[in-house]
Amino acid sequence: MTATIEPEVGKGRLRKEDERLITGRTRWTDNLTLPGLVHLAVLRSTVAHAKIVSIDTSAAKEMPGVLAVFTGDDLDPEGKIGMPCAWPITPDMKSPRRPVLAQGTVNFAGEGVAVVVARSAGEAEDALAEIDVEYEDLPVVLGLENALAEDAPLVHEDLGTNRNALWVFDSGEAGSGGNVEQAIADAEVVVKRRFRQQRLVPAFMEPRACVVDPTAAQLTMWSATQIPHILKTMSALTLGLPEHKIRVIAPDVGGGFGGKIAVLPEEIMCLLIAQKLGKPVKWTESRSETMVAAHHGRDQIQDLTIAAKRDGTVTGLKVELLADMGAYLGLVGPGVPILGAFMFNAIYKIPAYHFACTNVFTNTTLTDAYRGAGRPEATFAIERMMDELAAELGMDPMELREKNWIKHDEFPYTTVSTLTYDSGNYEAATQKAMELFGYEALRQEQRERRERNDPVQLGIGISTFTEMCGLAPSRVLGSLDYGAGGWEHAAIRMLPTGKVEVITGASAHGQGHETAWSQIVADQLGVPFEDVEVLHGDTQSSHKGLDTYGSRSLAVGGIAVVKATEKVIEKARKVAAHMMECSEDDLEFSGGKFTVKGTDRSTGIGDIALAVFAAHDLPEGVEPTLDSEAVYDPENFSFPHGTHLCATEVDTETGRVRIRSYVCVDDVGKVVNPIIVEGQMHGGLAQGIAQALYEEAVYDESGTLTSGTFADYLLPSAADLPSFTTDRTETPSTTNPLGVKGVGEAGTIASTPAVVNAVVDAVRQFGVNDIEMPLSPMRVWQAIRTGEKAAGGPGAEAGGGLGSIDPAHGGAQ
Amino acid sequence: MRITVTVDGTSYTDDVEPRTLLVHYLRERLGKVGTVVGCDTSNCGACTVHLDGHSVKSCSVLAVQAHGSEVTTIEGLARDGQLHPVQQAFHDNHALQCGFCTPGMIMQSIDLLSDNPDPDEHAVREGLEGNLCRCTGYQNIVKAVRDAAHHMRPGAGPEAERVTGADTGSRTASSVGGGGE
Ligand code: FES
Ligand code: FES
């Protein structure tokens, strides 16, 4: 007799996490206080490039409450400590040492120069003003092409170049496709474009913070990080500390979006100073510090050449990138644009492909992962390019895509960039999206508005995207020279009372792992959802893991959980057979019970857990535990895909853009929790749309970040975004037992080109074929008037973008 | 300076530096760490609390300005284990992910509903303009606020936020609950 229980996976469970978050009972790192806690404040360089002539800390040391002031030389007299970069993309990549605090020179405005330790945060802050730093200006290197110019000054004199690395993939050489130069030479149509991926700020809402307690047996660090496990190992390696003497805890973390994948100089500083003083220390940054000191994202110049036949068949794609690393290399910074190498060919069958990326140093904040990391950039460029090619050929842009995409019966499909897409159905997602959107009716309205010269023109933007998720198969990371693997760990503890503790190496910071993992385990073990507790983010309880980024948690970490439960069931099966005096082969497990086939005799997993705990009568040679762990290394990436359609109204008299409707149909494989999936889509869309319309980190000619606060950096508010229509198709991944693919980055990756394509489509009849992001009213207006795509200044001046959605309440007041 | 402030129903008397911000007083002196700091330019709204029944960004108010007043934070909303309808609606509508903006969003939403008990989507979006969320894209927040409005119709919701003390613009349960219309 098997009770039919409704499966948990697929259910829209409300989140377990919420209770503490909606009542203010949250544990942010900055909430923490310890006996004798002292506070750090970091003095940051106001100049982008200079020699440090002298630092006088004597007056600061006399300030009330101040315990100590340290410079880089004080903390690291031999100049040996360098912040780690785990992704040397080529053997000859140039890696400057990034000190804990600047030593000798400062290389970007915002770099730490000295640190004050005081009894209160306020006193530490006050004392910063008393530190006297004398700088001798060096020429500031800004802009990718400037940095590569023949006679350009150098960011790092000792490297002899501003070129960090050149990474190349060529399908002709790899044997995965033809020669792109040949394809271009033979092409009936060639379209070339240059796109600019502006620099963005990840802008997680919780500023970064770190507490280190040196008074316990292990040196304990709490940090607002996405990567507690990596941070632990990297801290040990960076400082030569014994790894078993370090414990890292990521408590509640207020968002990350890639921005908290880092090993911070401030974290290393906290470790050094806590040990030096023998006291617990805390560092919490202000938002203004986050803006200049936390890594930025994107910042590329993309040159694309696409070759095609007149009938629209794409015959070749050549991609040449320049990617701004900033002044130093982040933890995975150099590899971010390289992730894009596998995504420019997107969902299309492209016979010849060449990709070359030059990473470049400039005197700016370093860049590293930001939601999508390399894949949004690639998707943007290819989806913009498909629209440009369609315009050149006079074809409907959807028809062009359809002509070139991989058909649903062609999976598994190995692409020109050597990835094997396991599954997908672009036709199904597209058809559903077109219906929800009312594609034909909107095209009709567009024609009418054009004919009557309506001051408000309508544009339709398409983005049919895929992405590689579930970072990553360790062997692939190895072949890309990444410094670690891509597996994930999980463990199950079966408690004597039948409750279950699940330990995961994926470290959530808002995604909802506690809820989703509980659903998975409830199904696997047949226990109630409420009886499962998920533990994560503390290297003491969750001792092994590679953390959360790259939409990997479910597709890798979730599968590790499944594998661990399978081991629990196998252990329990032996005991159940013993308890019921039958052969293991006669047992079937379902709904939390082992039943002897063909009878109604059964034993529940909770009873077995109790029997194992008592251990009075176990079969010969069986250890008294059901607890199990598993480490899962995926054999392939997963490939979510979707069709995003955006309709924009562009006021040709003011340049104002209004998103009239946004429809997306995503295929993220099997869904564990549809509510969480939808939430991830919404948030992702908001960030992608924000790149298209609002956000840009802008530097002035002296290297000062002029959009360095939330008053200047245009993070959209509720009033600046539309409601989205989201829907799904479900083509299970065939490479993991849950059939899941990952959803964390999809919305961000897909939406930016959909919006920009829509705006360009609205004004193409004025001779416009590109407008640089963000598409501020000024830029759009200027493009319509002059065809100048980057016109109207940086576009991030206060009020330049906000309010585009809603004319009645526009502008940043 | 010596101040007396009632926070979440408890009266506190403390000596504070004149420059101390209300948010720092709440977090550091009173341990009310449910209220958080997300920026230093009064743009994010993460620090929003109620001062005598009206929402304020507690990073833009000095502790001394709260002298003699009643402050309600996110920690003071639930009554006898019963969530405030807006808290409940945020949970029910998945209106939070990392939850960092959530205390401020909830406090601002309650204020919005006291001014307009039945806001349409546009009014909610406008009313929350000063509160930034990086996770949710706002769609479910808007949904939650409208859902809460629905549940807070007279007689539908539990007694909302308690405001003791006399006048100074203090609101009653009925005005929060939509009865003031
Ligand atoms: S902390 Fe951002 S508005 Fe108060
Ligand atoms: S839920 Fe993370 S900022 Fe709003």
mmCIF file with all atom_site columns, C-alpha atoms in Angstrom, chain A residues 468-625:
data_model
loop_
_atom_site.group_PDB
_atom_site.id
_atom_site.type_symbol
_atom_site.label_atom_id
_atom_site.label_alt_id
_atom_site.label_comp_id
_atom_site.label_asym_id
_atom_site.label_entity_id
_atom_site.label_seq_id
_atom_site.pdbx_PDB_ins_code
_atom_site.Cartn_x
_atom_site.Cartn_y
_atom_site.Cartn_z
_atom_site.occupancy
_atom_site.B_iso_or_equiv
_atom_site.pdbx_formal_charge
_atom_site.auth_seq_id
_atom_site.auth_comp_id
_atom_site.auth_asym_id
_atom_site.auth_atom_id
_atom_site.pdbx_PDB_model_num
ATOM 1   C CA . MET A 1 468 ? 25.604 27.819  -20.012 1.00 0.00 ? 468 MET A CA 1
ATOM 2   C CA . CYS A 1 469 ? 24.692 27.206  -16.383 1.00 0.00 ? 469 CYS A CA 1
ATOM 3   C CA . GLY A 1 470 ? 25.674 24.894  -13.635 1.00 0.00 ? 470 GLY A CA 1
ATOM 4   C CA . LEU A 1 471 ? 29.302 25.959  -13.426 1.00 0.00 ? 471 LEU A CA 1
ATOM 5   C CA . ALA A 1 472 ? 30.849 23.577  -13.985 1.00 0.00 ? 472 ALA A CA 1
ATOM 6   C CA . PRO A 1 473 ? 32.319 20.255  -15.049 1.00 0.00 ? 473 PRO A CA 1
ATOM 7   C CA . SER A 1 474 ? 35.725 20.240  -13.353 1.00 0.00 ? 474 SER A CA 1
ATOM 8   C CA . ARG A 1 475 ? 37.498 18.923  -16.443 1.00 0.00 ? 475 ARG A CA 1
ATOM 9   C CA . VAL A 1 476 ? 36.177 21.858  -18.497 1.00 0.00 ? 476 VAL A CA 1
ATOM 10  C CA . LEU A 1 477 ? 37.339 24.324  -15.864 1.00 0.00 ? 477 LEU A CA 1
ATOM 11  C CA . GLY A 1 478 ? 40.689 22.569  -15.913 1.00 0.00 ? 478 GLY A CA 1
ATOM 12  C CA . SER A 1 479 ? 40.952 22.936  -19.670 1.00 0.00 ? 479 SER A CA 1
ATOM 13  C CA . LEU A 1 480 ? 40.295 26.667  -19.210 1.00 0.00 ? 480 LEU A CA 1
ATOM 14  C CA . ASP A 1 481 ? 43.104 26.938  -16.623 1.00 0.00 ? 481 ASP A CA 1
ATOM 15  C CA . TYR A 1 482 ? 40.701 27.795  -13.808 1.00 0.00 ? 482 TYR A CA 1
ATOM 16  C CA . GLY A 1 483 ? 42.259 27.274  -10.391 1.00 0.00 ? 483 GLY A CA 1
ATOM 17  C CA . ALA A 1 484 ? 39.618 24.921  -8.962  1.00 0.00 ? 484 ALA A CA 1
ATOM 18  C CA . GLY A 1 485 ? 36.972 22.380  -9.863  1.00 0.00 ? 485 GLY A CA 1
ATOM 19  C CA . GLY A 1 486 ? 33.246 22.810  -10.210 1.00 0.00 ? 486 GLY A CA 1
ATOM 20  C CA . TRP A 1 487 ? 31.814 20.017  -8.054  1.00 0.00 ? 487 TRP A CA 1
ATOM 21  C CA . GLU A 1 488 ? 29.498 20.533  -5.119  1.00 0.00 ? 488 GLU A CA 1
ATOM 22  C CA . HIS A 1 489 ? 29.012 18.770  -1.812  1.00 0.00 ? 489 HIS A CA 1
ATOM 23  C CA . ALA A 1 490 ? 25.982 17.785  0.226   1.00 0.00 ? 490 ALA A CA 1
ATOM 24  C CA . ALA A 1 491 ? 25.401 15.717  3.320   1.00 0.00 ? 491 ALA A CA 1
ATOM 25  C CA . ILE A 1 492 ? 22.336 14.346  5.027   1.00 0.00 ? 492 ILE A CA 1
ATOM 26  C CA . ARG A 1 493 ? 22.087 13.792  8.754   1.00 0.00 ? 493 ARG A CA 1
ATOM 27  C CA . MET A 1 494 ? 19.255 11.500  9.791   1.00 0.00 ? 494 MET A CA 1
ATOM 28  C CA . LEU A 1 495 ? 18.353 12.481  13.338  1.00 0.00 ? 495 LEU A CA 1
ATOM 29  C CA . PRO A 1 496 ? 17.029 9.901   15.848  1.00 0.00 ? 496 PRO A CA 1
ATOM 30  C CA . THR A 1 497 ? 13.592 11.530  15.875  1.00 0.00 ? 497 THR A CA 1
ATOM 31  C CA . GLY A 1 498 ? 13.241 11.190  12.136  1.00 0.00 ? 498 GLY A CA 1
ATOM 32  C CA . LYS A 1 499 ? 14.014 14.818  11.370  1.00 0.00 ? 499 LYS A CA 1
ATOM 33  C CA . VAL A 1 500 ? 16.603 15.614  8.734   1.00 0.00 ? 500 VAL A CA 1
ATOM 34  C CA . GLU A 1 501 ? 19.502 18.024  8.541   1.00 0.00 ? 501 GLU A CA 1
ATOM 35  C CA . VAL A 1 502 ? 20.774 18.804  5.071   1.00 0.00 ? 502 VAL A CA 1
ATOM 36  C CA . ILE A 1 503 ? 24.193 20.309  4.643   1.00 0.00 ? 503 ILE A CA 1
ATOM 37  C CA . THR A 1 504 ? 25.010 22.041  1.406   1.00 0.00 ? 504 THR A CA 1
ATOM 38  C CA . GLY A 1 505 ? 28.161 23.623  0.070   1.00 0.00 ? 505 GLY A CA 1
ATOM 39  C CA . ALA A 1 506 ? 26.121 26.077  -1.979  1.00 0.00 ? 506 ALA A CA 1
ATOM 40  C CA . SER A 1 507 ? 25.974 29.298  -0.019  1.00 0.00 ? 507 SER A CA 1
ATOM 41  C CA . ALA A 1 508 ? 22.728 31.172  -0.559  1.00 0.00 ? 508 ALA A CA 1
ATOM 42  C CA . HIS A 1 509 ? 22.353 34.931  -0.330  1.00 0.00 ? 509 HIS A CA 1
ATOM 43  C CA . GLY A 1 510 ? 18.699 35.431  -1.153  1.00 0.00 ? 510 GLY A CA 1
ATOM 44  C CA . GLN A 1 511 ? 17.953 32.638  -3.618  1.00 0.00 ? 511 GLN A CA 1
ATOM 45  C CA . GLY A 1 512 ? 15.883 30.382  -1.378  1.00 0.00 ? 512 GLY A CA 1
ATOM 46  C CA . HIS A 1 513 ? 18.038 27.275  -1.073  1.00 0.00 ? 513 HIS A CA 1
ATOM 47  C CA . GLU A 1 514 ? 16.555 26.401  2.321   1.00 0.00 ? 514 GLU A CA 1
ATOM 48  C CA . THR A 1 515 ? 13.129 26.047  0.775   1.00 0.00 ? 515 THR A CA 1
ATOM 49  C CA . ALA A 1 516 ? 14.131 24.388  -2.488  1.00 0.00 ? 516 ALA A CA 1
ATOM 50  C CA . TRP A 1 517 ? 16.519 21.898  -0.878  1.00 0.00 ? 517 TRP A CA 1
ATOM 51  C CA . SER A 1 518 ? 13.817 20.998  1.676   1.00 0.00 ? 518 SER A CA 1
ATOM 52  C CA . GLN A 1 519 ? 11.441 20.233  -1.178  1.00 0.00 ? 519 GLN A CA 1
ATOM 53  C CA . ILE A 1 520 ? 13.976 18.001  -2.892  1.00 0.00 ? 520 ILE A CA 1
ATOM 54  C CA . VAL A 1 521 ? 14.803 16.100  0.294   1.00 0.00 ? 521 VAL A CA 1
ATOM 55  C CA . ALA A 1 522 ? 11.153 15.764  1.267   1.00 0.00 ? 522 ALA A CA 1
ATOM 56  C CA . ASP A 1 523 ? 10.501 13.975  -2.015  1.00 0.00 ? 523 ASP A CA 1
ATOM 57  C CA . GLN A 1 524 ? 13.623 11.862  -1.952  1.00 0.00 ? 524 GLN A CA 1
ATOM 58  C CA . LEU A 1 525 ? 13.248 10.625  1.618   1.00 0.00 ? 525 LEU A CA 1
ATOM 59  C CA . GLY A 1 526 ? 9.485  10.850  1.923   1.00 0.00 ? 526 GLY A CA 1
ATOM 60  C CA . VAL A 1 527 ? 9.642  13.113  4.957   1.00 0.00 ? 527 VAL A CA 1
ATOM 61  C CA . PRO A 1 528 ? 7.547  16.225  5.551   1.00 0.00 ? 528 PRO A CA 1
ATOM 62  C CA . PHE A 1 529 ? 8.888  19.499  4.132   1.00 0.00 ? 529 PHE A CA 1
ATOM 63  C CA . GLU A 1 530 ? 8.774  20.957  7.643   1.00 0.00 ? 530 GLU A CA 1
ATOM 64  C CA . ASP A 1 531 ? 11.009 18.195  9.011   1.00 0.00 ? 531 ASP A CA 1
ATOM 65  C CA . VAL A 1 532 ? 13.985 19.272  6.921   1.00 0.00 ? 532 VAL A CA 1
ATOM 66  C CA . GLU A 1 533 ? 16.512 21.868  8.057   1.00 0.00 ? 533 GLU A CA 1
ATOM 67  C CA . VAL A 1 534 ? 19.107 23.167  5.628   1.00 0.00 ? 534 VAL A CA 1
ATOM 68  C CA . LEU A 1 535 ? 22.496 24.210  6.967   1.00 0.00 ? 535 LEU A CA 1
ATOM 69  C CA . HIS A 1 536 ? 24.885 26.261  4.890   1.00 0.00 ? 536 HIS A CA 1
ATOM 70  C CA . GLY A 1 537 ? 27.389 29.061  4.888   1.00 0.00 ? 537 GLY A CA 1
ATOM 71  C CA . ASP A 1 538 ? 29.501 27.991  7.880   1.00 0.00 ? 538 ASP A CA 1
ATOM 72  C CA . THR A 1 539 ? 32.639 26.026  7.119   1.00 0.00 ? 539 THR A CA 1
ATOM 73  C CA . GLN A 1 540 ? 32.332 24.315  10.485  1.00 0.00 ? 540 GLN A CA 1
ATOM 74  C CA . SER A 1 541 ? 28.969 22.684  9.766   1.00 0.00 ? 541 SER A CA 1
ATOM 75  C CA . SER A 1 542 ? 29.147 22.785  5.995   1.00 0.00 ? 542 SER A CA 1
ATOM 76  C CA . HIS A 1 543 ? 32.783 21.879  5.695   1.00 0.00 ? 543 HIS A CA 1
ATOM 77  C CA . LYS A 1 544 ? 33.068 21.375  1.976   1.00 0.00 ? 544 LYS A CA 1
ATOM 78  C CA . GLY A 1 545 ? 31.768 23.347  -0.931  1.00 0.00 ? 545 GLY A CA 1
ATOM 79  C CA . LEU A 1 546 ? 32.375 25.638  -3.852  1.00 0.00 ? 546 LEU A CA 1
ATOM 80  C CA . ASP A 1 547 ? 29.585 28.082  -3.102  1.00 0.00 ? 547 ASP A CA 1
ATOM 81  C CA . THR A 1 548 ? 27.010 29.929  -5.160  1.00 0.00 ? 548 THR A CA 1
ATOM 82  C CA . TYR A 1 549 ? 27.486 31.669  -8.520  1.00 0.00 ? 549 TYR A CA 1
ATOM 83  C CA . GLY A 1 550 ? 26.986 30.915  -12.196 1.00 0.00 ? 550 GLY A CA 1
ATOM 84  C CA . SER A 1 551 ? 23.471 29.501  -11.673 1.00 0.00 ? 551 SER A CA 1
ATOM 85  C CA . ARG A 1 552 ? 25.133 26.419  -10.242 1.00 0.00 ? 552 ARG A CA 1
ATOM 86  C CA . SER A 1 553 ? 23.380 25.845  -6.943  1.00 0.00 ? 553 SER A CA 1
ATOM 87  C CA . LEU A 1 554 ? 20.485 23.697  -8.112  1.00 0.00 ? 554 LEU A CA 1
ATOM 88  C CA . ALA A 1 555 ? 22.088 22.103  -11.169 1.00 0.00 ? 555 ALA A CA 1
ATOM 89  C CA . VAL A 1 556 ? 25.173 21.077  -9.200  1.00 0.00 ? 556 VAL A CA 1
ATOM 90  C CA . GLY A 1 557 ? 24.491 21.512  -5.457  1.00 0.00 ? 557 GLY A CA 1
ATOM 91  C CA . GLY A 1 558 ? 20.911 20.276  -5.732  1.00 0.00 ? 558 GLY A CA 1
ATOM 92  C CA . ILE A 1 559 ? 22.067 17.142  -7.498  1.00 0.00 ? 559 ILE A CA 1
ATOM 93  C CA . ALA A 1 560 ? 24.644 16.515  -4.761  1.00 0.00 ? 560 ALA A CA 1
ATOM 94  C CA . VAL A 1 561 ? 21.707 16.597  -2.324  1.00 0.00 ? 561 VAL A CA 1
ATOM 95  C CA . VAL A 1 562 ? 19.863 13.995  -4.417  1.00 0.00 ? 562 VAL A CA 1
ATOM 96  C CA . LYS A 1 563 ? 22.956 11.775  -4.519  1.00 0.00 ? 563 LYS A CA 1
ATOM 97  C CA . ALA A 1 564 ? 23.377 12.018  -0.742  1.00 0.00 ? 564 ALA A CA 1
ATOM 98  C CA . THR A 1 565 ? 19.751 11.003  -0.144  1.00 0.00 ? 565 THR A CA 1
ATOM 99  C CA . GLU A 1 566 ? 20.235 8.004   -2.426  1.00 0.00 ? 566 GLU A CA 1
ATOM 100 C CA . LYS A 1 567 ? 23.064 6.860   -0.198  1.00 0.00 ? 567 LYS A CA 1
ATOM 101 C CA . VAL A 1 568 ? 20.892 7.287   2.892   1.00 0.00 ? 568 VAL A CA 1
ATOM 102 C CA . ILE A 1 569 ? 18.233 5.102   1.301   1.00 0.00 ? 569 ILE A CA 1
ATOM 103 C CA . GLU A 1 570 ? 20.764 2.412   0.409   1.00 0.00 ? 570 GLU A CA 1
ATOM 104 C CA . LYS A 1 571 ? 22.041 2.315   3.990   1.00 0.00 ? 571 LYS A CA 1
ATOM 105 C CA . ALA A 1 572 ? 18.509 2.246   5.330   1.00 0.00 ? 572 ALA A CA 1
ATOM 106 C CA . ARG A 1 573 ? 17.549 -0.578  2.969   1.00 0.00 ? 573 ARG A CA 1
ATOM 107 C CA . LYS A 1 574 ? 20.001 -2.967  4.666   1.00 0.00 ? 574 LYS A CA 1
ATOM 108 C CA . VAL A 1 575 ? 18.595 -2.158  8.070   1.00 0.00 ? 575 VAL A CA 1
ATOM 109 C CA . ALA A 1 576 ? 14.997 -2.363  6.873   1.00 0.00 ? 576 ALA A CA 1
ATOM 110 C CA . ALA A 1 577 ? 15.599 -5.834  5.418   1.00 0.00 ? 577 ALA A CA 1
ATOM 111 C CA . HIS A 1 578 ? 17.077 -6.915  8.715   1.00 0.00 ? 578 HIS A CA 1
ATOM 112 C CA . MET A 1 579 ? 14.185 -5.447  10.706  1.00 0.00 ? 579 MET A CA 1
ATOM 113 C CA . MET A 1 580 ? 11.554 -7.090  8.532   1.00 0.00 ? 580 MET A CA 1
ATOM 114 C CA . GLU A 1 581 ? 13.527 -10.286 8.033   1.00 0.00 ? 581 GLU A CA 1
ATOM 115 C CA . CYS A 1 582 ? 13.451 -10.226 4.296   1.00 0.00 ? 582 CYS A CA 1
ATOM 116 C CA . SER A 1 583 ? 15.881 -9.853  1.447   1.00 0.00 ? 583 SER A CA 1
ATOM 117 C CA . GLU A 1 584 ? 16.900 -6.344  0.365   1.00 0.00 ? 584 GLU A CA 1
ATOM 118 C CA . ASP A 1 585 ? 15.707 -7.207  -3.118  1.00 0.00 ? 585 ASP A CA 1
ATOM 119 C CA . ASP A 1 586 ? 12.185 -7.695  -1.809  1.00 0.00 ? 586 ASP A CA 1
ATOM 120 C CA . LEU A 1 587 ? 11.969 -4.104  -0.605  1.00 0.00 ? 587 LEU A CA 1
ATOM 121 C CA . GLU A 1 588 ? 10.710 -1.108  -2.425  1.00 0.00 ? 588 GLU A CA 1
ATOM 122 C CA . PHE A 1 589 ? 11.120 2.419   -1.111  1.00 0.00 ? 589 PHE A CA 1
ATOM 123 C CA . SER A 1 590 ? 8.445  4.976   -1.671  1.00 0.00 ? 590 SER A CA 1
ATOM 124 C CA . GLY A 1 591 ? 6.762  7.719   0.298   1.00 0.00 ? 591 GLY A CA 1
ATOM 125 C CA . GLY A 1 592 ? 9.265  7.406   3.131   1.00 0.00 ? 592 GLY A CA 1
ATOM 126 C CA . LYS A 1 593 ? 8.646  3.691   3.659   1.00 0.00 ? 593 LYS A CA 1
ATOM 127 C CA . PHE A 1 594 ? 10.244 0.397   2.780   1.00 0.00 ? 594 PHE A CA 1
ATOM 128 C CA . THR A 1 595 ? 7.540  -2.090  1.864   1.00 0.00 ? 595 THR A CA 1
ATOM 129 C CA . VAL A 1 596 ? 7.993  -5.797  1.329   1.00 0.00 ? 596 VAL A CA 1
ATOM 130 C CA . LYS A 1 597 ? 6.833  -6.285  -2.232  1.00 0.00 ? 597 LYS A CA 1
ATOM 131 C CA . GLY A 1 598 ? 3.397  -7.814  -2.517  1.00 0.00 ? 598 GLY A CA 1
ATOM 132 C CA . THR A 1 599 ? 2.612  -7.385  1.195   1.00 0.00 ? 599 THR A CA 1
ATOM 133 C CA . ASP A 1 600 ? 1.464  -4.559  3.432   1.00 0.00 ? 600 ASP A CA 1
ATOM 134 C CA . ARG A 1 601 ? 4.468  -4.917  5.740   1.00 0.00 ? 601 ARG A CA 1
ATOM 135 C CA . SER A 1 602 ? 6.466  -1.744  5.891   1.00 0.00 ? 602 SER A CA 1
ATOM 136 C CA . THR A 1 603 ? 8.884  0.301   7.959   1.00 0.00 ? 603 THR A CA 1
ATOM 137 C CA . GLY A 1 604 ? 9.255  4.061   7.813   1.00 0.00 ? 604 GLY A CA 1
ATOM 138 C CA . ILE A 1 605 ? 12.584 5.778   7.390   1.00 0.00 ? 605 ILE A CA 1
ATOM 139 C CA . GLY A 1 606 ? 12.094 7.539   10.733  1.00 0.00 ? 606 GLY A CA 1
ATOM 140 C CA . ASP A 1 607 ? 11.768 4.196   12.526  1.00 0.00 ? 607 ASP A CA 1
ATOM 141 C CA . ILE A 1 608 ? 14.897 3.013   10.826  1.00 0.00 ? 608 ILE A CA 1
ATOM 142 C CA . ALA A 1 609 ? 16.730 6.162   11.899  1.00 0.00 ? 609 ALA A CA 1
ATOM 143 C CA . LEU A 1 610 ? 15.726 5.483   15.494  1.00 0.00 ? 610 LEU A CA 1
ATOM 144 C CA . ALA A 1 611 ? 16.732 1.818   15.283  1.00 0.00 ? 611 ALA A CA 1
ATOM 145 C CA . VAL A 1 612 ? 20.089 2.835   13.860  1.00 0.00 ? 612 VAL A CA 1
ATOM 146 C CA . PHE A 1 613 ? 20.516 5.394   16.636  1.00 0.00 ? 613 PHE A CA 1
ATOM 147 C CA . ALA A 1 614 ? 19.829 2.737   19.293  1.00 0.00 ? 614 ALA A CA 1
ATOM 148 C CA . ALA A 1 615 ? 22.035 0.314   17.375  1.00 0.00 ? 615 ALA A CA 1
ATOM 149 C CA . HIS A 1 616 ? 20.881 -2.593  19.517  1.00 0.00 ? 616 HIS A CA 1
ATOM 150 C CA . ASP A 1 617 ? 20.186 -4.901  16.645  1.00 0.00 ? 617 ASP A CA 1
ATOM 151 C CA . LEU A 1 618 ? 21.869 -4.049  13.384  1.00 0.00 ? 618 LEU A CA 1
ATOM 152 C CA . PRO A 1 619 ? 22.861 -6.452  10.664  1.00 0.00 ? 619 PRO A CA 1
ATOM 153 C CA . GLU A 1 620 ? 26.418 -7.744  10.773  1.00 0.00 ? 620 GLU A CA 1
ATOM 154 C CA . GLY A 1 621 ? 29.003 -5.209  9.674   1.00 0.00 ? 621 GLY A CA 1
ATOM 155 C CA . VAL A 1 622 ? 26.590 -2.271  9.421   1.00 0.00 ? 622 VAL A CA 1
ATOM 156 C CA . GLU A 1 623 ? 27.749 1.005   10.921  1.00 0.00 ? 623 GLU A CA 1
ATOM 157 C CA . PRO A 1 624 ? 25.216 2.642   13.231  1.00 0.00 ? 624 PRO A CA 1
ATOM 158 C CA . THR A 1 625 ? 24.489 5.611   10.985  1.00 0.00 ? 625 THR A CA 1
#
